[in-house]
CSV table of C-alpha atoms in Angstrom, one decimal:
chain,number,residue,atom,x,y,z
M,1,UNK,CA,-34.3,-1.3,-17.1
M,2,UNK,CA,-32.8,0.6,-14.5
M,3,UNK,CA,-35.4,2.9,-13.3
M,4,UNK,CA,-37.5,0.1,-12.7
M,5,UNK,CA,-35.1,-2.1,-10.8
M,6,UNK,CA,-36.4,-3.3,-7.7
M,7,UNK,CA,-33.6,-5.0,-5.9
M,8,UNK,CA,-33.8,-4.7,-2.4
M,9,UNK,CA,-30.9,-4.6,0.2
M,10,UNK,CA,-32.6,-6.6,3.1
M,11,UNK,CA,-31.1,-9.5,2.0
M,12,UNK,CA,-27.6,-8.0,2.8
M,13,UNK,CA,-28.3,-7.9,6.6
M,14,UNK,CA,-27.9,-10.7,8.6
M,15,UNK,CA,-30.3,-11.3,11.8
M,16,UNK,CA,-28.6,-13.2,14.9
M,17,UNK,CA,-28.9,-17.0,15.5
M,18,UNK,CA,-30.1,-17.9,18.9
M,19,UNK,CA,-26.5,-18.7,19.8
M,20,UNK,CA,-25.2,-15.0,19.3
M,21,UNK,CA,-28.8,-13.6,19.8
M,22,UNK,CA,-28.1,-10.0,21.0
M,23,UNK,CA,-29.6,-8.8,24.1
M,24,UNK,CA,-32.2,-6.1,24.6
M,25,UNK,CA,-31.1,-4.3,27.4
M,26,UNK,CA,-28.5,-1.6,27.0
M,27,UNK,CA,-24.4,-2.1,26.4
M,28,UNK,CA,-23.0,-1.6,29.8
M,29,UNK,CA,-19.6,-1.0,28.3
M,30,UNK,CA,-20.1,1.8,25.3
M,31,UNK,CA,-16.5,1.2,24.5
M,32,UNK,CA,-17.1,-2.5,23.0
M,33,UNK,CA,-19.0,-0.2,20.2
M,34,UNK,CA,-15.4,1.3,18.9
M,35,UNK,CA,-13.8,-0.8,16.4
M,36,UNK,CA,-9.6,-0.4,16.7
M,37,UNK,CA,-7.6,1.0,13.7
M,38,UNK,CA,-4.1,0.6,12.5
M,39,UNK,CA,-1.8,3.1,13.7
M,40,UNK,CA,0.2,2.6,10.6
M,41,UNK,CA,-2.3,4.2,8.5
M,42,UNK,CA,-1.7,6.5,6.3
M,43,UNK,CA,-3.3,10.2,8.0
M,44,UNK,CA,-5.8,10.9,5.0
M,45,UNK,CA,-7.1,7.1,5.6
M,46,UNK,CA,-7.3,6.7,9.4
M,47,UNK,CA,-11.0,7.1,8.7
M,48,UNK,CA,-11.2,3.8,7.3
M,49,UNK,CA,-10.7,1.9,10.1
M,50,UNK,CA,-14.6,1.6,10.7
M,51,UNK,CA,-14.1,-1.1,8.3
M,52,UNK,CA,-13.4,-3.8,10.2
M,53,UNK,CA,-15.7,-6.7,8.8
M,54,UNK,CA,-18.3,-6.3,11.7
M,55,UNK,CA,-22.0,-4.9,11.4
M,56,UNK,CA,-23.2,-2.7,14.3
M,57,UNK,CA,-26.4,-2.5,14.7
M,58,UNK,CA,-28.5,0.4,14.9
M,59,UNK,CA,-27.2,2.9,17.5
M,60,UNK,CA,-31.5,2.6,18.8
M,61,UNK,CA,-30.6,-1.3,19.3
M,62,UNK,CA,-27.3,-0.2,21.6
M,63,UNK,CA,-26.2,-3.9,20.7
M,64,UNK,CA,-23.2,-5.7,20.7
M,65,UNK,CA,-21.0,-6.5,17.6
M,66,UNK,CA,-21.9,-9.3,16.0
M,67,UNK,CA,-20.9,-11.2,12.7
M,68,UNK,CA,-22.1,-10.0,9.9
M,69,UNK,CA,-21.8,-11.9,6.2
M,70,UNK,CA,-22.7,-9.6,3.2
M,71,UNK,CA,-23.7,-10.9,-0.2
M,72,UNK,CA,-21.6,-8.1,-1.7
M,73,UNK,CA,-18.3,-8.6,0.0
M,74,UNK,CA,-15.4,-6.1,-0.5
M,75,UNK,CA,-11.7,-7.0,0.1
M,76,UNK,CA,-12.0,-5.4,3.9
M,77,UNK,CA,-15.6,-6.4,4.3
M,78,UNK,CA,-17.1,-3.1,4.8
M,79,UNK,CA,-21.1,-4.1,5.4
M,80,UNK,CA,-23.5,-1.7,3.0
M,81,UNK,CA,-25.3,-0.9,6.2
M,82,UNK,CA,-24.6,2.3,6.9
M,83,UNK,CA,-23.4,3.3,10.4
M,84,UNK,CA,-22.4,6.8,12.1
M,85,UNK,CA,-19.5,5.7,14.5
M,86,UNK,CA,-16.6,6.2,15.9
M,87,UNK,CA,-13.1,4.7,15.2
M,88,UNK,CA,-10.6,4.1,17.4
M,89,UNK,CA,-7.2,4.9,17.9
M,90,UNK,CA,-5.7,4.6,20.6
M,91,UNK,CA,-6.3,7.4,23.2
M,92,UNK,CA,-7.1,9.6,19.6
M,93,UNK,CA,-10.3,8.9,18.5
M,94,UNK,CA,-11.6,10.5,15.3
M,95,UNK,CA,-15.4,11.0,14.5
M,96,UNK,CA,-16.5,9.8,11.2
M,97,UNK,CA,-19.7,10.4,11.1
M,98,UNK,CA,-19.8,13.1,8.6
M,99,UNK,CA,-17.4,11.6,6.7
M,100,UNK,CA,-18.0,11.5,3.1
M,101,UNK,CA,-17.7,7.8,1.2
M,102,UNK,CA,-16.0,6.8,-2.0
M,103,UNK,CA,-17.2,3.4,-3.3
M,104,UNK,CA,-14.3,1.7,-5.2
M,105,UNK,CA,-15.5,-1.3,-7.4
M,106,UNK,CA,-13.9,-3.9,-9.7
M,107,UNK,CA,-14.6,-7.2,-11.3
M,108,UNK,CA,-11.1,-8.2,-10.3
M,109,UNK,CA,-9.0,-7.6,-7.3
M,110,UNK,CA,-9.4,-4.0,-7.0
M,111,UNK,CA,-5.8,-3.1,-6.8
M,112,UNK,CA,-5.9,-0.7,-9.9
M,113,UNK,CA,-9.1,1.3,-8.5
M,114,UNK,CA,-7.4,1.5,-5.1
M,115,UNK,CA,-4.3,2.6,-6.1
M,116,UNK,CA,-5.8,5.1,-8.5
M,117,UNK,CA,-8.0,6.4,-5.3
M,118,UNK,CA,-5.4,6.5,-3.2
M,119,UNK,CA,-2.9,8.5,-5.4
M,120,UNK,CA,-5.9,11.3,-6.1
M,121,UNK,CA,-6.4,11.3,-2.5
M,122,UNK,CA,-2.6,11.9,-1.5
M,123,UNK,CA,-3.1,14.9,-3.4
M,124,UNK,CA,-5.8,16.5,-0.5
M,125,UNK,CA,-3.9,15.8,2.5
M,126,UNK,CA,-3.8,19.0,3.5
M,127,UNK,CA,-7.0,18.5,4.6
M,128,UNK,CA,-8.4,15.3,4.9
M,129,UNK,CA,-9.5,14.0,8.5
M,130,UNK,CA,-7.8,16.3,10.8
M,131,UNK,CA,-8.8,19.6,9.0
M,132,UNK,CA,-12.6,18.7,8.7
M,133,UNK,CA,-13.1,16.6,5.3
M,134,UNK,CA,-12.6,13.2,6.4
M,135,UNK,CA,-13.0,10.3,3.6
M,136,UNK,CA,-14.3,6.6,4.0
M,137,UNK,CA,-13.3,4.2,1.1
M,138,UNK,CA,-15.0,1.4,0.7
M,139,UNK,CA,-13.1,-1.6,-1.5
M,140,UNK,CA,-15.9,-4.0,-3.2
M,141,UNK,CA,-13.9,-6.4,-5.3
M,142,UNK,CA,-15.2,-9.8,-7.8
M,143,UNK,CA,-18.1,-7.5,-8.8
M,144,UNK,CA,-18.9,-9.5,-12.0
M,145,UNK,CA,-23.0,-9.4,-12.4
M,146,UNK,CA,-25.2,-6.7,-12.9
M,147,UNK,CA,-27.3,-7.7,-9.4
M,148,UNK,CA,-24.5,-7.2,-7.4
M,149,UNK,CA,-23.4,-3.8,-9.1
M,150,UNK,CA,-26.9,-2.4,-8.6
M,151,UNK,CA,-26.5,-3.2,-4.7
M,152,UNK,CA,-23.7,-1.4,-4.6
M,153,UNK,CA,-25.1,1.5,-6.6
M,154,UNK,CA,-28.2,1.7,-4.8
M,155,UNK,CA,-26.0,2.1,-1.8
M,156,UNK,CA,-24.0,4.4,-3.0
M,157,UNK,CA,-26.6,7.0,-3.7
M,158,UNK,CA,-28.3,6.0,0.5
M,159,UNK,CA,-25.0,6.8,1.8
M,160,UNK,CA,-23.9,9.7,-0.5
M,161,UNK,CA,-20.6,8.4,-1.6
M,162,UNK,CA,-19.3,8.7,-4.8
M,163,UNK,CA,-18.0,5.2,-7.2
M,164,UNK,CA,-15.3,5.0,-8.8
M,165,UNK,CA,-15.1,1.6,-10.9
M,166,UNK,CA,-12.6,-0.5,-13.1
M,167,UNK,CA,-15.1,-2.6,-15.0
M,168,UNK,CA,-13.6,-4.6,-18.3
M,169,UNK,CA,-17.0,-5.6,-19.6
M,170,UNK,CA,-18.3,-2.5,-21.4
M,171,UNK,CA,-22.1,-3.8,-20.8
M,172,UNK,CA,-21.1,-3.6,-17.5
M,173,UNK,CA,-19.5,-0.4,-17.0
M,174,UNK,CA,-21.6,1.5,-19.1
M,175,UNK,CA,-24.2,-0.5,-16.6
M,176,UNK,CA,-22.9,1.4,-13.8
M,177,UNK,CA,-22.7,5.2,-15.8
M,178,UNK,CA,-26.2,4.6,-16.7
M,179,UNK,CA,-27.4,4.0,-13.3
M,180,UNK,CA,-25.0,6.5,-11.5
M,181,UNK,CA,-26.7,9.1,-13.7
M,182,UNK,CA,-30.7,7.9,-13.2
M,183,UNK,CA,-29.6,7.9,-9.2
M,184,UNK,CA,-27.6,11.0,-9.2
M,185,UNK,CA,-24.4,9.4,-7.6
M,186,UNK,CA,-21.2,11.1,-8.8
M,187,UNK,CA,-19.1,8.5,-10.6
M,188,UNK,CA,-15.8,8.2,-12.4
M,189,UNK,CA,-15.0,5.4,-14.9
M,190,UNK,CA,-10.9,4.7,-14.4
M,191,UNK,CA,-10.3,1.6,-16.9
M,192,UNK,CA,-12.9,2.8,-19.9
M,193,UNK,CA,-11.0,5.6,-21.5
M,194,UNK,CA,-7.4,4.5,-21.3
M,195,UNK,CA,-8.7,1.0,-22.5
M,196,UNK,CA,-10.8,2.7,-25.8
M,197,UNK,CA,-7.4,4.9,-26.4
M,198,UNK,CA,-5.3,1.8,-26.7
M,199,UNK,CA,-8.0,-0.1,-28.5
M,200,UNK,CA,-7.9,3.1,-31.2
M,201,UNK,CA,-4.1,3.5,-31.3
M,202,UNK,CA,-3.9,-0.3,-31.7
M,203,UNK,CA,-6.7,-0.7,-33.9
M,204,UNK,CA,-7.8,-3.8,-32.0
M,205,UNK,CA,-10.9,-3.8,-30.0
M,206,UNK,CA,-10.5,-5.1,-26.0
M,207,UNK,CA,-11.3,-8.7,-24.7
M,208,UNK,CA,-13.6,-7.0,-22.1
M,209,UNK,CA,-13.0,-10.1,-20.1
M,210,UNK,CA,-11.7,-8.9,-15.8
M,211,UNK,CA,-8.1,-10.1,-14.9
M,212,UNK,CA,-8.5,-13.1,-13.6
M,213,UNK,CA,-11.5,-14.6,-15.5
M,214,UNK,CA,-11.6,-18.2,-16.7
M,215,UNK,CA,-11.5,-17.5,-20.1
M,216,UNK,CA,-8.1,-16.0,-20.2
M,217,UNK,CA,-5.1,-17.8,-19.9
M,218,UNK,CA,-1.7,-16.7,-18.2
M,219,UNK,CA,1.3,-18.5,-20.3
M,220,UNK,CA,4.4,-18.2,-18.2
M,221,UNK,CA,6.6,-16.0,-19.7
M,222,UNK,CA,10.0,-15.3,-19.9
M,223,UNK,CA,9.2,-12.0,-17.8
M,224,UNK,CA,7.7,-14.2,-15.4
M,225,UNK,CA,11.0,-16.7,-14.7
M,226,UNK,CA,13.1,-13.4,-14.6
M,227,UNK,CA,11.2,-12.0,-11.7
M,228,UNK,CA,10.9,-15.2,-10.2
M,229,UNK,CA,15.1,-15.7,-10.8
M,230,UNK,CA,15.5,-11.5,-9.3
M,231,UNK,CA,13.2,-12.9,-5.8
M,232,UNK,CA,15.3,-15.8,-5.5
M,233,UNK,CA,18.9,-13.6,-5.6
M,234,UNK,CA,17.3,-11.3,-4.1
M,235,UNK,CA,16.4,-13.5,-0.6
M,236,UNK,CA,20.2,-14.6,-0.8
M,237,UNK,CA,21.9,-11.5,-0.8
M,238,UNK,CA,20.2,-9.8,1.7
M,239,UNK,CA,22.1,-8.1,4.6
M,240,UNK,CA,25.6,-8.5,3.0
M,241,UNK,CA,25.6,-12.4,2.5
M,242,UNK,CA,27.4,-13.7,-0.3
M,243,UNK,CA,29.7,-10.5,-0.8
M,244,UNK,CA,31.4,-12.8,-3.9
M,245,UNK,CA,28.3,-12.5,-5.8
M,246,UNK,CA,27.8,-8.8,-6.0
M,247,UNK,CA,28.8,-8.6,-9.5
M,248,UNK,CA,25.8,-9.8,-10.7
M,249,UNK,CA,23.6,-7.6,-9.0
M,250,UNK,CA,21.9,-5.7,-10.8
M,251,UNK,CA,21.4,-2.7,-8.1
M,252,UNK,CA,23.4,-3.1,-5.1
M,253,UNK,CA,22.1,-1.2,-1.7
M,254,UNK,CA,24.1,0.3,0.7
M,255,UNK,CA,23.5,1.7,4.3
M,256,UNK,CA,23.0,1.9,8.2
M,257,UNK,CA,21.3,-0.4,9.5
M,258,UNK,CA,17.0,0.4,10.0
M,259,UNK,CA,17.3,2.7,6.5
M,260,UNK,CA,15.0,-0.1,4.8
M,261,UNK,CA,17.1,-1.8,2.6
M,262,UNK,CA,15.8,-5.0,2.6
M,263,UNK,CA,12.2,-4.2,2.3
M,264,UNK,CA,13.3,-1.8,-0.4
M,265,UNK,CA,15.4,-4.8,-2.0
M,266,UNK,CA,12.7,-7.3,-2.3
M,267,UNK,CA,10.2,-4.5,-3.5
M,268,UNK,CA,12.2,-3.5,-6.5
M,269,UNK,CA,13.3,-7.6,-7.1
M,270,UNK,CA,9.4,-8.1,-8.1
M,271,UNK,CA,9.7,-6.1,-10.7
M,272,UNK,CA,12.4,-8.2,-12.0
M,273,UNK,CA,15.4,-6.8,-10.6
M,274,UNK,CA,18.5,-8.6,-8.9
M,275,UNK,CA,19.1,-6.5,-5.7
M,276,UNK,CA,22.2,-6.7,-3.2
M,277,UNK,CA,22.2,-5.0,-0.1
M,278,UNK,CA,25.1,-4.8,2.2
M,279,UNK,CA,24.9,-2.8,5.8
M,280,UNK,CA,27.5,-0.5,6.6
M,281,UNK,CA,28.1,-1.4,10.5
M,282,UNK,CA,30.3,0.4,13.0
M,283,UNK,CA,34.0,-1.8,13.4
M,284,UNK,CA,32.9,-4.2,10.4
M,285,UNK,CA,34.8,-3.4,7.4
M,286,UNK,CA,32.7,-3.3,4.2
M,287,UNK,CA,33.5,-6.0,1.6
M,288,UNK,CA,35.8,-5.6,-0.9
M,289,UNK,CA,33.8,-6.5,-3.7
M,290,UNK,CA,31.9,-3.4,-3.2
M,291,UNK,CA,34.1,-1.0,-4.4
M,292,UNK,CA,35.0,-2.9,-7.3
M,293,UNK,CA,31.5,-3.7,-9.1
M,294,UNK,CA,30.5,-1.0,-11.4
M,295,UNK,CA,29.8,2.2,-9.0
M,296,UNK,CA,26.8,3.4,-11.4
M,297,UNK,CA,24.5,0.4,-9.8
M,298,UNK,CA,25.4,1.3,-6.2
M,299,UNK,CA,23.3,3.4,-4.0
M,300,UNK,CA,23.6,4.8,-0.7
M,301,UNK,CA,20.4,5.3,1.7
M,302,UNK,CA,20.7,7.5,4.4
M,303,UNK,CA,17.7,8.7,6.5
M,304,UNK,CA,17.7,11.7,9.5
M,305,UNK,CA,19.1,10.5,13.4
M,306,UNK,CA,16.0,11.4,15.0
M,307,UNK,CA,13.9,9.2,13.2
M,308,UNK,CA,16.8,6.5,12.7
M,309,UNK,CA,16.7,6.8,16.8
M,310,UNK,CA,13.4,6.4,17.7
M,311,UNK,CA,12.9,3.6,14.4
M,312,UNK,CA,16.0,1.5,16.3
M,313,UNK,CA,14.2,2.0,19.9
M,314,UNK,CA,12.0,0.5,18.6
M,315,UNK,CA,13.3,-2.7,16.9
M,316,UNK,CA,15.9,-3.0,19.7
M,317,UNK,CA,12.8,-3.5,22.3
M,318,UNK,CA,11.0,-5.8,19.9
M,319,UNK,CA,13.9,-8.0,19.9
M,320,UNK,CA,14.4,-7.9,23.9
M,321,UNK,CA,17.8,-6.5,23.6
M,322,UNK,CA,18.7,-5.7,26.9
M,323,UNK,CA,19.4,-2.1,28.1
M,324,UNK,CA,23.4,-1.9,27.8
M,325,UNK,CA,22.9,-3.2,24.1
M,326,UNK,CA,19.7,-1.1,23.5
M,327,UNK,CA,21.8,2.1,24.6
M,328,UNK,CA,24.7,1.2,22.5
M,329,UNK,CA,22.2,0.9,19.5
M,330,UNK,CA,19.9,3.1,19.7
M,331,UNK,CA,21.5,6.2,21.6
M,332,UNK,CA,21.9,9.1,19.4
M,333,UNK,CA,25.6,9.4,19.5
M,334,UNK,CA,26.3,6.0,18.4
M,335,UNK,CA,23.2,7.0,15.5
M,336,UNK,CA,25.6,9.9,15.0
M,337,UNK,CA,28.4,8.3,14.6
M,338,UNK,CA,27.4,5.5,12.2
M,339,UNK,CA,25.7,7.9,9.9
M,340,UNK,CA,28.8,10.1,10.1
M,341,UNK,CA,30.5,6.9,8.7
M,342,UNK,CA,28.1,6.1,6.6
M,343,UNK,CA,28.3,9.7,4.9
M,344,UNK,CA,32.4,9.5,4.4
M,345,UNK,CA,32.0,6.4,2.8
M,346,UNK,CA,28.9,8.4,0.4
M,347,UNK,CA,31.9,11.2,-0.3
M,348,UNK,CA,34.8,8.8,-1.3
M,349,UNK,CA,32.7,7.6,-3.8
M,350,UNK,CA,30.9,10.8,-4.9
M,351,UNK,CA,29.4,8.4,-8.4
M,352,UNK,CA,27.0,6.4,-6.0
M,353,UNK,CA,23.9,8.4,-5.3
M,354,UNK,CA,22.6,9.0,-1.9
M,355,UNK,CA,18.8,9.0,-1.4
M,356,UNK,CA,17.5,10.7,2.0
M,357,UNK,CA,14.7,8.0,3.2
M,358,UNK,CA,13.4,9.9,5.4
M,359,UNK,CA,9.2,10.3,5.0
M,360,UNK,CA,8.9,8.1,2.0
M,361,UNK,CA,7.1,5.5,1.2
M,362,UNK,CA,9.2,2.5,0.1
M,363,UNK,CA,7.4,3.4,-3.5
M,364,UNK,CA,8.8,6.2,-3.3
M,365,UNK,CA,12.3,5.3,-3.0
M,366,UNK,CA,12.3,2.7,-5.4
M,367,UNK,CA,11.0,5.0,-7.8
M,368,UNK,CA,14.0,7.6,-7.2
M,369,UNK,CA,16.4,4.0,-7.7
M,370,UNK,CA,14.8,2.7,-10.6
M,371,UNK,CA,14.9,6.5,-12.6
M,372,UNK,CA,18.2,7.0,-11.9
M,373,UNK,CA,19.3,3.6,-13.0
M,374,UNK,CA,17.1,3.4,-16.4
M,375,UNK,CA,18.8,7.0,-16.8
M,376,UNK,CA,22.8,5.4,-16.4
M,377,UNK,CA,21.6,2.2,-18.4
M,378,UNK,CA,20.0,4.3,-21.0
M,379,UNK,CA,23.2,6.3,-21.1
M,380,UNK,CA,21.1,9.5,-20.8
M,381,UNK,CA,23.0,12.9,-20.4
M,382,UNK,CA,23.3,13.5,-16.4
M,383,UNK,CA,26.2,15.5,-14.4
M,384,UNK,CA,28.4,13.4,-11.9
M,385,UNK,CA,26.2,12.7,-9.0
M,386,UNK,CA,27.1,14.8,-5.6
M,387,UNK,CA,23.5,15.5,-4.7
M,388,UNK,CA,21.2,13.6,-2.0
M,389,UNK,CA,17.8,12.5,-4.0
């Protein structure tokens, strides 16, 4: 069935209506052809930022950017055209013309298969983009009929790129082995053999129905009402308010101010935790309350000056603090000095532990917080804390 599958991508392109018709003659401004990344991505991604929900045309046609509306549309629109260009960033451009493609596709949101990517991926960036093997991902989410897969397949083996998919329906993913093997395209399946392992140790075979799909229903659970509950606590307590409720925390965050507590807090509250944070300012005495909850939920955050400097620059001109507060906050021997303060209050209580920020992702950190509090709730065997995680 596969072999002789004649689907055809022309229908995928989309030809200009005579009110954005696009003129023959030459681009006088080239740069209108680079398409502007996010700083804030990650280095082994900043290839990606070609995908930015616009088709170019064919670098022959020298045309303007215009609209383009795929039938197979991933989350960031990436158009199954393929294009050699250039995205920018800033006054760093990167070339990512010979960068090789990964095709991630899913019959629900994507999230697993991206995450999954992403995690491999943080595992080459010794190399990616700036040492000569850049990588384009491309997200396709809501994949859910064989048509549509073959597209993206079909695609896939044009542009080179390897697919990795998360496809419940076994039709379907053994849909997509089958065809990545007739075509030649290098493919991984991520949801197939963790799902038949669970299936065997269960001894219950899978729905094979997508997250998401109308025939499954979502009771709300009890799970569901504690994470909602944890949010709600959460938003409350945030930078020190309501010092009286502390006790029923169930993690309690403690640090300078810029060492991402509340992000951390409300990242760890949806997954059902009840998070406190309270900011240790210079000349405001820390609550009392603090020191009398149980120390074995508290933890201290602490991150390095240079980066707490330039991170407080930063918000202090964002907020239009003027220059005799921006000094006052951000110069390095007032960042001195409030870490210093920061770190006597981390000695006299030597049981909270101290986790360096610095370079991690807020995943990170929470991870770090949530095995060292499983560890004390599970009573597990662990010396007295005096180390910085």
């Amino acid at each position: 069935m596969l072999a002789s599958s004649n689907l055809s991508l022309s229908n995928l392109r989309v030809t200009p209506t005579s009110s954005n018709q696009v003129p023959p003659e030459p681009d006088p401004q080239p740069q209108a052809r680079k398409l502007k990344g996010s700083g804030q991505l990650n280095r082994w991604s900043r290839a990606r930022a070609v995908r930015s929900g616009r088709k170019l045309d064919r670098p022959d046609h020298r045309a303007h950017v215009v609209e383009a509306k795929p039938r197979v549309q991933p989350r960031e629109s990436v158009s199954l055209e393929p294009t050699s260009t250039t995205g920018g960033f800033g006054d760093d451009d990167v070339d990512v013309t010979g960068a090789k493609s990964i095709y991630m596709v899913s019959d629900g949101t994507g999230w697993t298969a991206e995450h999954s990517v992403n995690a491999a991926l943080g595992q080459f960036g010794h190399c990616l983009v700036d040492r000569g093997c850049p990588v384009n991902t491309h997200l396709f989410s809501g994949i859910d009929d064989l048509e549509r897969l073959m597209e993206i397949v079909r695609q896939a083996a044009k542009d080179g790129a390897m697919l990795v998919y998360t496809l419940a329906d076994p039709s379907m993913a053994d849909s997509a082995r089958q065809a990545c093997e007739l075509w030649g395209i290098p493919s991984t399946d991520i949801l197939g053999p963790i799902t038949e392992a669970i299936a065997s140790h269960l001894g219950v075979l899978p729905s094979g129905l997508p997250r998401g799909a109308p025939g499954r229903r979502f009771p709300l659970t009890e799970d569901y009402f504690r994470r909602i509950e944890a949010i709600e606590f959460t938003i409350k307590q945030d930078d020190g308010a309501l010092p009286q409720n502390l006790y029923k925390a169930d993690i309690i965050l403690t640090g300078v101010s810029r060492t991402g507590k509340t992000p951390l807090s409300i990242y760890l509250a949806q997954k059902g935790y009840k998070v406190a944070n309270v900011p240790i300012v210079m000349g405001v005495e820390l609550p009392i309350s603090l020191f009398e909850v149980d120390p074995e939920k508290v933890f201290g955050l602490t991150i390095n000056p240079l980066v707490l400097q330039t991170i407080r620059k930063a918000r202090a001109k964002s907020l239009g603090f003027s220059e005799e507060t921006r000094s006052n906050y951000s110069e390095m021997d007032y960042v001195r000095d409030d870490l210093e303060r920061a770190g006597r209050i981390f000695a006299q209580n030597p049981v909270w532990p101290v986790i360096e920020v610095t370079g991690k992702a807020i995943e990170e950190t929470a991870a770090v917080v949530l095995r060292l509090y499983n560890d004390r709730k599970q009573k597990c065997s662990m010396p007295r804390i005096s180390k910085r995680y």
